[in-house]
Amino acid sequence: MSRVCELTGKAVMTGNTVSHANNKSRRRYLPNLVNVTLISDALGQSYKLRVSAYGLRSVEHRGGLDAFLAKADASELSAKAQLLKRQIAKKLVAAAA
């Protein structure tokens, strides 16, 4: 399982740990991933996703999973999230018609 947020696309970064003597050694910066269950209002179901803490704050700020996916760019979403986005858009179009 890769260490990538399913909603924001945040992934592992690399850099240096720099000591007081200015010695540099390589290290990995891991995203703060959390397994969460998010509820879709349009579909009336809950979905388990692996989301970063930053992504979870963004979902809450935008007003829920449906609003977040409506604004999100499909290129940074996981396959599961892209499927969810299409299902929600389809449901909202059907409800509007």
Short mmCIF file of C-alpha atoms in Angstrom, two decimals:
data_model
loop_
_atom_site.label_atom_id
_atom_site.label_comp_id
_atom_site.label_asym_id
_atom_site.label_seq_id
_atom_site.Cartn_x
_atom_site.Cartn_y
_atom_site.Cartn_z
CA MET A 1 0.00 0.00 0.00
CA SER A 2 1.53 3.31 -1.06
CA ARG A 3 1.72 6.25 1.30
CA VAL A 4 -0.44 8.64 -0.72
CA CYS A 5 -3.53 10.57 0.35
CA GLU A 6 -6.53 9.39 -1.69
CA LEU A 7 -8.06 12.88 -1.88
CA THR A 8 -5.23 15.40 -2.09
CA GLY A 9 -2.46 13.30 -3.63
CA LYS A 10 0.04 14.18 -0.87
CA ALA A 11 2.85 11.62 -0.94
CA VAL A 12 6.24 10.86 0.59
CA MET A 13 8.88 13.57 0.21
CA THR A 14 12.63 13.21 0.67
CA GLY A 15 15.17 15.53 2.18
CA ASN A 16 18.11 15.79 4.53
CA THR A 17 18.46 15.56 8.28
CA VAL A 18 21.05 18.21 9.11
CA SER A 19 23.03 17.84 12.33
CA HIS A 20 24.54 20.61 14.41
CA ALA A 21 27.88 19.85 12.72
CA ASN A 22 26.11 20.32 9.36
CA ASN A 23 26.36 16.62 8.45
CA LYS A 24 23.61 15.65 6.04
CA SER A 25 21.89 12.26 5.89
CA ARG A 26 18.95 11.38 3.68
CA ARG A 27 15.53 10.85 5.19
CA ARG A 28 11.88 10.47 4.18
CA TYR A 29 9.06 12.81 5.18
CA LEU A 30 5.89 10.73 5.45
CA PRO A 31 2.40 12.26 5.15
CA ASN A 32 0.16 12.05 8.20
CA LEU A 33 -2.29 9.44 6.84
CA VAL A 34 -5.41 8.41 8.74
CA ASN A 35 -8.02 5.77 7.92
CA VAL A 36 -11.37 7.58 8.03
CA THR A 37 -14.98 6.90 7.13
CA LEU A 38 -16.55 9.79 5.22
CA ILE A 39 -20.27 10.06 4.48
CA SER A 40 -21.60 11.11 1.09
CA ASP A 41 -24.84 13.08 1.44
CA ALA A 42 -25.81 12.64 -2.21
CA LEU A 43 -25.32 8.85 -2.25
CA GLY A 44 -26.39 8.27 1.36
CA GLN A 45 -23.48 5.92 2.05
CA SER A 46 -20.24 5.97 3.99
CA TYR A 47 -16.86 5.23 2.42
CA LYS A 48 -13.53 4.26 3.98
CA LEU A 49 -10.61 6.28 2.66
CA ARG A 50 -6.95 6.76 3.60
CA VAL A 51 -6.66 10.52 3.89
CA SER A 52 -3.98 12.90 5.20
CA ALA A 53 -4.83 15.13 8.15
CA TYR A 54 -4.52 18.11 5.79
CA GLY A 55 -7.00 16.45 3.39
CA LEU A 56 -9.45 15.83 6.22
CA ARG A 57 -9.30 19.51 7.20
CA SER A 58 -9.91 20.45 3.55
CA VAL A 59 -12.98 18.19 3.37
CA GLU A 60 -14.42 19.81 6.50
CA HIS A 61 -13.59 23.31 5.23
CA ARG A 62 -15.33 22.78 1.89
CA GLY A 63 -18.47 21.41 3.52
CA GLY A 64 -18.22 17.64 3.25
CA LEU A 65 -17.10 14.91 0.90
CA ASP A 66 -19.50 15.80 -1.92
CA ALA A 67 -18.44 19.46 -2.06
CA PHE A 68 -14.75 18.53 -1.85
CA LEU A 69 -14.97 16.04 -4.73
CA ALA A 70 -16.97 18.49 -6.86
CA LYS A 71 -14.11 21.02 -6.70
CA ALA A 72 -11.21 18.53 -6.70
CA ASP A 73 -9.07 17.95 -9.77
CA ALA A 74 -9.41 14.34 -10.95
CA SER A 75 -5.67 14.02 -11.63
CA GLU A 76 -4.74 14.04 -7.94
CA LEU A 77 -7.56 11.74 -6.79
CA SER A 78 -7.13 7.99 -6.37
CA ALA A 79 -9.10 5.59 -8.57
CA LYS A 80 -11.58 4.97 -5.75
CA ALA A 81 -12.11 8.72 -5.23
CA GLN A 82 -12.49 9.32 -8.99
CA LEU A 83 -15.23 6.68 -9.10
CA LEU A 84 -16.93 8.35 -6.14
CA LYS A 85 -16.71 11.74 -7.86
CA ARG A 86 -18.37 10.39 -11.02
CA GLN A 87 -21.15 8.67 -9.01
CA ILE A 88 -21.89 11.83 -7.03
CA ALA A 89 -21.94 14.00 -10.16
CA LYS A 90 -24.27 11.54 -11.89
CA LYS A 91 -26.61 11.48 -8.88
CA LEU A 92 -26.70 15.28 -8.64
CA VAL A 93 -27.46 15.65 -12.37
CA ALA A 94 -30.28 13.10 -12.08
CA ALA A 95 -31.70 14.91 -9.04
CA ALA A 96 -31.61 18.27 -10.84
CA ALA A 97 -33.47 16.92 -13.89
#
